[in-house]
Short mmCIF file of C-alpha atoms and ligand atoms in Angstrom, two decimals:
data_model
loop_
_atom_site.label_atom_id
_atom_site.label_comp_id
_atom_site.label_asym_id
_atom_site.label_seq_id
_atom_site.Cartn_x
_atom_site.Cartn_y
_atom_site.Cartn_z
CA UNK A 1 -15.32 59.63 211.90
CA UNK A 2 -16.56 58.24 208.61
CA UNK A 3 -14.03 57.23 206.02
CA UNK A 4 -15.31 59.91 203.64
CA UNK A 5 -14.94 62.63 206.22
CA UNK A 6 -11.40 61.53 206.99
CA UNK A 7 -10.39 61.75 203.33
CA UNK A 8 -12.01 65.12 203.07
CA UNK A 9 -10.24 66.59 206.07
CA UNK A 10 -6.88 65.17 205.11
CA UNK A 11 -7.03 66.43 201.56
CA UNK A 12 -8.60 69.79 202.23
CA UNK A 13 -5.74 70.56 204.58
CA UNK A 14 -3.17 69.17 202.13
CA UNK A 15 -4.60 71.28 199.32
CA UNK A 16 -4.58 74.31 201.50
CA UNK A 17 -0.82 74.07 201.88
CA UNK A 18 -0.05 73.56 198.18
CA UNK A 19 2.04 76.35 196.68
CA UNK A 20 2.91 75.20 193.20
CA UNK A 21 1.49 73.51 190.18
CA UNK A 22 3.68 70.46 190.49
CA UNK A 23 2.44 69.58 193.99
CA UNK A 24 -1.16 70.24 192.93
CA UNK A 25 -0.83 67.77 190.07
CA UNK A 26 0.56 65.18 192.45
CA UNK A 27 -2.45 65.45 194.77
CA UNK A 28 -4.79 65.44 191.81
CA UNK A 29 -3.50 62.08 190.66
CA UNK A 30 -3.40 60.74 194.26
CA UNK A 31 -7.14 61.39 194.34
CA UNK A 32 -8.43 60.95 190.82
CA UNK A 33 -5.69 59.03 189.00
CA UNK A 34 -6.16 55.45 187.79
CA UNK A 35 -5.39 54.11 191.26
CA UNK A 36 -6.46 57.27 193.04
CA UNK A 37 -8.26 57.19 196.38
CA UNK A 38 -11.55 58.53 195.00
CA UNK A 39 -11.39 56.38 191.86
CA UNK A 40 -10.83 53.27 194.00
CA UNK A 41 -13.72 54.17 196.24
CA UNK A 42 -16.03 54.32 193.23
CA UNK A 43 -14.73 50.89 192.18
CA UNK A 44 -15.63 49.54 195.62
CA UNK A 45 -19.26 50.68 195.37
CA UNK A 46 -20.51 47.39 193.90
CA UNK A 47 -19.16 45.44 196.89
CA UNK A 48 -21.04 47.52 199.45
CA UNK A 49 -24.30 46.33 200.90
CA UNK A 50 -27.24 47.52 198.90
CA UNK A 51 -28.86 49.34 201.81
CA UNK A 52 -25.74 51.45 202.47
CA UNK A 53 -24.61 51.81 198.87
CA UNK A 54 -26.89 54.69 197.93
CA UNK A 55 -25.91 56.85 200.86
CA UNK A 56 -22.21 56.06 200.41
CA UNK A 57 -22.41 56.82 196.70
CA UNK A 58 -24.00 60.17 197.30
CA UNK A 59 -21.47 61.09 199.99
CA UNK A 60 -18.67 60.03 197.67
CA UNK A 61 -20.04 62.12 194.81
CA UNK A 62 -20.36 65.06 197.07
CA UNK A 63 -16.75 64.68 198.22
CA UNK A 64 -15.55 64.29 194.64
CA UNK A 65 -17.26 67.51 193.59
CA UNK A 66 -16.02 69.38 196.60
CA UNK A 67 -12.41 68.31 196.13
CA UNK A 68 -12.52 69.07 192.41
CA UNK A 69 -13.79 72.53 193.12
CA UNK A 70 -11.02 73.16 195.62
CA UNK A 71 -8.45 71.90 193.12
CA UNK A 72 -9.85 74.16 190.40
CA UNK A 73 -9.75 77.18 192.66
CA UNK A 74 -6.21 76.33 193.79
CA UNK A 75 -5.14 75.99 190.16
CA UNK A 76 -6.41 79.47 189.42
CA UNK A 77 -4.67 80.91 192.48
CA UNK A 78 -1.35 79.36 191.54
CA UNK A 79 -1.58 80.67 187.99
CA UNK A 80 -2.42 84.17 189.17
CA UNK A 81 0.46 84.09 191.58
CA UNK A 82 2.86 83.06 188.82
CA UNK A 83 1.67 85.85 186.53
CA UNK A 84 2.03 88.41 189.29
CA UNK A 85 5.52 87.21 190.12
CA UNK A 86 6.54 87.42 186.48
CA UNK A 87 5.15 90.94 186.16
CA UNK A 88 7.05 91.96 189.25
CA UNK A 89 10.33 90.41 188.13
CA UNK A 90 10.11 91.81 184.58
CA UNK A 91 9.42 95.24 185.89
CA UNK A 92 10.96 97.90 183.60
CA UNK A 93 12.29 100.98 185.27
CA UNK A 94 11.51 103.69 182.75
CA UNK A 95 13.32 106.27 184.86
CA UNK A 96 16.73 104.63 184.32
CA UNK A 97 19.04 106.59 181.98
CA UNK A 98 19.66 104.96 178.57
CA UNK A 99 22.70 102.76 178.12
CA UNK A 100 25.48 104.51 176.26
CA UNK A 101 27.43 102.62 173.61
CA UNK A 102 30.71 103.33 171.90
CA UNK A 103 30.43 104.35 168.29
CA UNK A 104 33.34 104.54 165.88
CA UNK A 105 34.45 107.72 164.16
CA UNK A 106 35.47 108.50 160.60
CA UNK A 107 39.15 109.47 160.39
CA UNK A 108 39.72 113.05 159.12
CA UNK A 109 41.68 111.64 156.15
CA UNK A 110 38.77 109.42 155.11
CA UNK A 111 36.40 112.32 155.64
CA UNK A 112 38.46 114.65 153.42
CA UNK A 113 38.82 111.97 150.72
CA UNK A 114 35.02 111.65 150.71
CA UNK A 115 34.52 115.39 150.55
CA UNK A 116 37.07 115.93 147.79
CA UNK A 117 35.79 112.99 145.77
CA UNK A 118 32.29 114.35 146.01
CA UNK A 119 33.35 117.85 144.94
CA UNK A 120 35.22 116.62 141.85
CA UNK A 121 32.55 114.11 140.89
CA UNK A 122 30.09 117.00 140.65
CA UNK A 123 32.12 118.39 137.74
CA UNK A 124 32.59 115.12 135.92
CA UNK A 125 35.74 113.56 137.37
CA UNK A 126 35.70 109.82 137.99
CA UNK A 127 37.85 108.00 140.52
CA UNK A 128 40.86 105.82 139.66
CA UNK A 129 43.22 103.86 141.85
CA UNK A 130 46.73 102.52 141.53
CA UNK A 131 48.97 100.23 143.59
CA UNK A 132 51.03 101.44 146.56
CA UNK A 133 53.92 99.23 145.41
CA UNK A 134 54.91 100.72 142.07
CA UNK A 135 57.67 100.10 139.65
CA UNK A 136 60.34 102.60 138.89
CA UNK A 137 59.05 103.15 135.38
CA UNK A 138 55.54 104.32 136.29
CA UNK A 139 56.71 106.27 139.33
CA UNK A 140 59.54 108.14 137.56
CA UNK A 141 60.59 107.33 133.99
CA UNK A 142 57.18 107.42 132.33
CA UNK A 143 56.58 110.71 134.13
CA UNK A 144 59.53 112.22 132.26
CA UNK A 145 61.85 111.95 135.26
CA UNK A 146 65.01 110.34 133.86
CA UNK A 147 67.55 108.51 135.99
CA UNK A 148 69.87 110.93 137.81
CA UNK A 149 67.20 113.59 137.68
CA UNK A 150 67.39 115.54 140.98
CA UNK A 151 63.65 115.05 141.50
CA UNK A 152 64.34 111.39 142.26
CA UNK A 153 66.52 112.43 145.18
CA UNK A 154 63.99 114.98 146.34
CA UNK A 155 61.44 112.24 146.66
CA UNK A 156 63.54 110.19 149.13
CA UNK A 157 62.20 106.97 147.83
CA UNK A 158 61.68 103.73 149.75
CA UNK A 159 63.07 101.11 147.37
CA UNK A 160 61.87 97.56 147.87
CA UNK A 161 64.57 95.68 145.98
CA UNK A 162 68.19 96.18 145.04
CA UNK A 163 67.54 96.60 141.35
CA UNK A 164 65.55 99.69 142.37
CA UNK A 165 62.69 98.55 140.20
CA UNK A 166 60.08 98.05 142.92
CA UNK A 167 59.36 100.92 145.28
CA UNK A 168 56.64 102.48 147.40
CA UNK A 169 55.13 105.13 145.19
CA UNK A 170 56.33 108.60 146.12
CA UNK A 171 53.28 110.31 144.64
CA UNK A 172 49.93 109.46 143.04
CA UNK A 173 51.13 110.69 139.63
CA UNK A 174 51.85 107.14 138.30
CA UNK A 175 48.07 106.64 138.29
CA UNK A 176 48.03 109.16 135.40
CA UNK A 177 50.14 106.77 133.29
CA UNK A 178 48.20 103.66 134.31
CA UNK A 179 44.88 105.33 133.52
CA UNK A 180 45.93 106.59 130.10
CA UNK A 181 47.53 103.27 129.11
CA UNK A 182 44.41 101.27 129.87
CA UNK A 183 41.92 103.57 128.15
CA UNK A 184 41.39 106.03 125.35
CA UNK A 185 41.21 109.84 125.65
CA UNK A 186 39.45 111.95 126.81
CA UNK A 187 40.40 111.39 130.46
CA UNK A 188 38.95 113.22 133.44
CA UNK A 189 39.96 111.47 136.63
CA UNK A 190 41.05 111.94 140.20
CA UNK A 191 43.12 109.38 142.11
CA UNK A 192 43.29 109.54 145.90
CA UNK A 193 45.67 107.24 147.73
CA UNK A 194 48.61 106.57 150.02
CA UNK A 195 52.09 107.77 149.14
CA UNK A 196 55.47 107.23 150.83
CA UNK A 197 58.64 109.19 151.37
CA UNK A 198 61.61 108.94 153.71
CA UNK A 199 60.58 111.93 155.76
CA UNK A 200 59.25 112.54 159.26
CA UNK A 201 58.57 115.71 161.28
CA UNK A 202 55.61 117.76 162.45
CA UNK A 203 54.34 118.28 158.91
CA UNK A 204 55.80 115.21 157.18
CA UNK A 205 55.05 111.56 157.73
CA UNK A 206 56.70 108.61 155.89
CA UNK A 207 53.21 107.60 154.76
CA UNK A 208 50.85 110.32 153.67
CA UNK A 209 47.98 110.86 151.22
CA UNK A 210 47.70 112.62 147.92
CA UNK A 211 45.03 113.28 145.39
CA UNK A 212 45.99 113.32 141.73
CA UNK A 213 43.89 115.03 139.08
CA UNK A 214 44.14 114.60 135.32
CA UNK A 215 42.05 116.12 132.56
CA UNK A 216 43.04 115.37 128.97
CA UNK A 217 40.99 116.33 125.94
CA UNK A 218 41.39 118.04 122.57
CA UNK A 219 41.27 121.66 123.69
CA UNK A 220 42.07 121.79 127.38
CA UNK A 221 44.16 124.79 128.40
CA UNK A 222 45.48 126.44 131.54
CA UNK A 223 42.26 128.43 131.89
CA UNK A 224 40.43 125.17 132.54
CA UNK A 225 43.00 124.26 135.18
CA UNK A 226 42.50 127.60 136.93
CA UNK A 227 38.71 127.33 136.79
CA UNK A 228 38.76 123.81 138.15
CA UNK A 229 41.03 124.69 141.07
CA UNK A 230 39.08 127.84 141.99
CA UNK A 231 35.91 125.79 142.06
CA UNK A 232 37.55 123.09 144.18
CA UNK A 233 39.12 125.44 146.76
CA UNK A 234 35.88 127.41 147.21
CA UNK A 235 33.81 124.26 147.67
CA UNK A 236 36.28 122.52 149.92
CA UNK A 237 36.91 125.43 152.28
CA UNK A 238 33.26 126.50 152.04
CA UNK A 239 34.03 130.11 151.15
CA UNK A 240 32.44 132.34 148.47
CA UNK A 241 35.57 134.19 147.56
CA UNK A 242 39.10 132.93 147.59
CA UNK A 243 42.48 134.37 146.69
CA UNK A 244 44.60 132.00 144.62
CA UNK A 245 48.10 132.54 143.28
CA UNK A 246 49.75 130.44 140.55
CA UNK A 247 53.48 130.55 141.17
CA UNK A 248 55.81 129.30 138.38
CA UNK A 249 57.54 126.10 139.39
CA UNK A 250 59.06 123.00 137.92
CA UNK A 251 57.90 119.39 137.71
CA UNK A 252 59.36 117.04 135.11
CA UNK A 253 55.88 115.84 134.11
CA UNK A 254 54.30 119.24 133.40
CA UNK A 255 55.18 122.18 131.18
CA UNK A 256 54.48 124.87 132.20
CA UNK A 257 54.34 123.95 135.89
CA UNK A 258 52.97 125.92 138.80
CA UNK A 259 52.52 125.73 142.51
CA UNK A 260 49.26 127.05 143.88
CA UNK A 261 49.05 129.20 146.99
CA UNK A 262 45.87 130.29 148.73
CA UNK A 263 45.42 133.50 150.68
CA UNK A 264 44.77 133.30 154.41
CA UNK A 265 44.92 135.21 157.64
CA UNK A 266 44.98 134.33 161.31
CA UNK A 267 41.94 135.60 163.20
CA UNK A 268 41.41 134.96 166.93
CA UNK A 269 44.13 132.33 166.83
CA UNK A 270 42.38 130.48 164.00
CA UNK A 271 43.33 130.24 160.34
CA UNK A 272 40.88 131.88 157.93
CA UNK A 273 41.21 130.66 154.36
CA UNK A 274 40.44 132.95 151.44
CA UNK A 275 41.12 136.30 153.12
CA UNK A 276 44.19 138.17 154.25
CA UNK A 277 47.59 138.75 152.74
CA UNK A 278 49.46 135.64 153.76
CA UNK A 279 50.06 132.80 151.30
CA UNK A 280 49.96 129.07 151.85
CA UNK A 281 51.10 126.51 149.30
CA UNK A 282 48.51 123.80 148.74
CA UNK A 283 49.27 121.95 145.52
CA UNK A 284 51.39 121.41 142.43
CA UNK A 285 50.00 121.45 138.92
CA UNK A 286 50.64 122.20 135.28
CA UNK A 287 49.97 121.25 131.68
CA UNK A 288 50.88 117.60 131.10
CA UNK A 289 54.29 117.33 129.37
CA UNK A 290 54.11 115.97 125.80
CA UNK A 291 56.64 113.26 126.75
CA UNK A 292 54.28 111.98 129.43
CA UNK A 293 51.44 111.79 126.91
CA UNK A 294 53.72 109.93 124.46
CA UNK A 295 54.78 107.45 127.17
CA UNK A 296 51.09 106.86 127.89
CA UNK A 297 50.32 106.28 124.18
CA UNK A 298 48.37 109.51 123.79
CA UNK A 299 49.14 111.68 120.79
CA UNK A 300 50.28 115.11 122.10
CA UNK A 301 49.51 116.70 118.74
CA UNK A 302 45.82 115.86 119.22
CA UNK A 303 45.41 115.86 122.96
CA UNK A 304 46.56 117.98 125.83
CA UNK A 305 45.47 118.76 129.33
CA UNK A 306 46.30 119.57 132.88
CA UNK A 307 47.25 117.62 135.98
CA UNK A 308 47.52 118.47 139.64
CA UNK A 309 48.59 116.81 142.87
CA UNK A 310 47.38 117.87 146.30
CA UNK A 311 48.26 116.64 149.78
CA UNK A 312 45.12 115.29 151.43
CA UNK A 313 46.51 115.29 154.97
CA UNK A 314 47.49 118.92 154.58
CA UNK A 315 43.97 119.79 153.40
CA UNK A 316 42.55 118.03 156.48
CA UNK A 317 44.94 119.89 158.79
CA UNK A 318 44.00 123.25 157.27
CA UNK A 319 40.26 122.71 157.18
CA UNK A 320 39.88 121.12 160.59
CA UNK A 321 42.61 122.96 162.52
CA UNK A 322 44.84 119.99 163.29
CA UNK A 323 48.46 121.02 163.65
CA UNK A 324 50.50 117.84 164.04
CA UNK A 325 50.43 115.45 161.11
CA UNK A 326 52.05 112.60 163.05
CA UNK A 327 48.98 112.25 165.30
CA UNK A 328 47.00 111.25 162.17
CA UNK A 329 48.71 107.87 162.10
CA UNK A 330 49.32 107.10 165.76
CA UNK A 331 45.97 105.31 166.10
CA UNK A 332 45.21 106.98 169.42
CA UNK A 333 41.51 106.36 169.90
CA UNK A 334 41.15 109.49 172.09
CA UNK A 335 42.52 111.62 169.24
CA UNK A 336 40.04 110.05 166.83
CA UNK A 337 37.21 110.56 169.31
CA UNK A 338 38.07 114.29 169.28
CA UNK A 339 38.97 114.92 165.63
CA UNK A 340 36.93 112.17 163.98
CA UNK A 341 33.51 112.48 162.36
CA UNK A 342 30.25 110.73 163.04
CA UNK A 343 29.34 108.57 160.07
CA UNK A 344 26.31 110.71 159.26
CA UNK A 345 27.79 114.01 160.39
CA UNK A 346 28.86 115.17 156.97
CA UNK A 347 28.20 118.65 155.64
CA UNK A 348 24.83 118.62 153.88
CA UNK A 349 26.24 119.24 150.41
CA UNK A 350 28.33 116.06 150.67
CA UNK A 351 25.55 113.78 151.86
CA UNK A 352 24.69 110.84 149.68
CA UNK A 353 28.28 109.76 149.22
CA UNK A 354 28.84 106.05 149.37
CA UNK A 355 31.36 105.14 151.97
N1 DAH B 1 53.54 114.61 142.06
C1 DAH B 1 53.89 115.89 142.63
C2 DAH B 1 54.48 115.73 144.02
O1 DAH B 1 54.23 114.73 144.64
C3 DAH B 1 52.68 116.77 142.71
C4 DAH B 1 52.21 117.16 141.36
C5 DAH B 1 52.67 118.31 140.77
C6 DAH B 1 51.30 116.35 140.69
C7 DAH B 1 52.26 118.67 139.50
C8 DAH B 1 50.86 116.72 139.42
C9 DAH B 1 51.35 117.88 138.84
O2 DAH B 1 50.00 115.98 138.74
O3 DAH B 1 50.92 118.25 137.63
O4 DAH B 1 55.14 116.58 144.50
#
């Protein structure tokens, strides 16, 4: 068998068995590389007898073309195979169900703070904040609650030092003093926040939330207080009509003082706010005591106004039918899953709130 034929047979069979690009490249350089078999054969041409050279050269050229064609074809095949394999492996099964993921929930307290803030901001109240660790003066004395006043006992205060100067605020009312001292009247603010008392049962927790309201201007009277609270209760409980009762009460920082009850009834085991002949206490309020205004450097002869304090947790319990306050703060994720709110699942009239 001629040398050319031998090379041809050997390499055609080799190429036939090639399965990947790497092996193909190896054979390619074995044949056509610098020291490749075919390249060397071309180099030998000049040493062949003239009478045989022409024939050999043409056979060699023929072989070269043939092998190159086979290599080209093989190259294409390998590439196609790789593409097909990739397509097969990357196959997307569109019939698979989507992957579920865990999304967090908004706590009912945060939700109610957002709702309430939105409602009051619609009628011109801005939001203030104060510290959880208060001093005795802002929490009691400046609010016209002198030492030995029974209200101090009622509040079951957590004191933080022996001098009884630092304490965990028992209500959000000290924010009234802080707000008035740092600004100039008129004031129209709400102050939501955490409050603390030595108390724990189904409806009391040592840490709870309140919302303070304060409106001071030159001619604010109790009519404004009533109007404001009617508006708030109707918006918050999403009812057109509501029964409200102002019951005379006593707070050292207001004169006169009142507690506010709302009418309700139980229907099909659920509480219905605004109807019925039962009463439920929801907040304390009154006209700010002149002593409080004086302590906050506001002249009571020129300015007066109302204040109110409402329990946020209680509002959440009433509106969303939650009956044990302690569960609010147990951080049980299953409870939050059930009672919590989706971040965008807010009633339409509250949308647009920044959170
Ligand atoms: N601070 C009172 C409390 O925690 C609630 C309260 C009553 C706040 C009357 C007020 C108010 O601003 O005017 O029991």
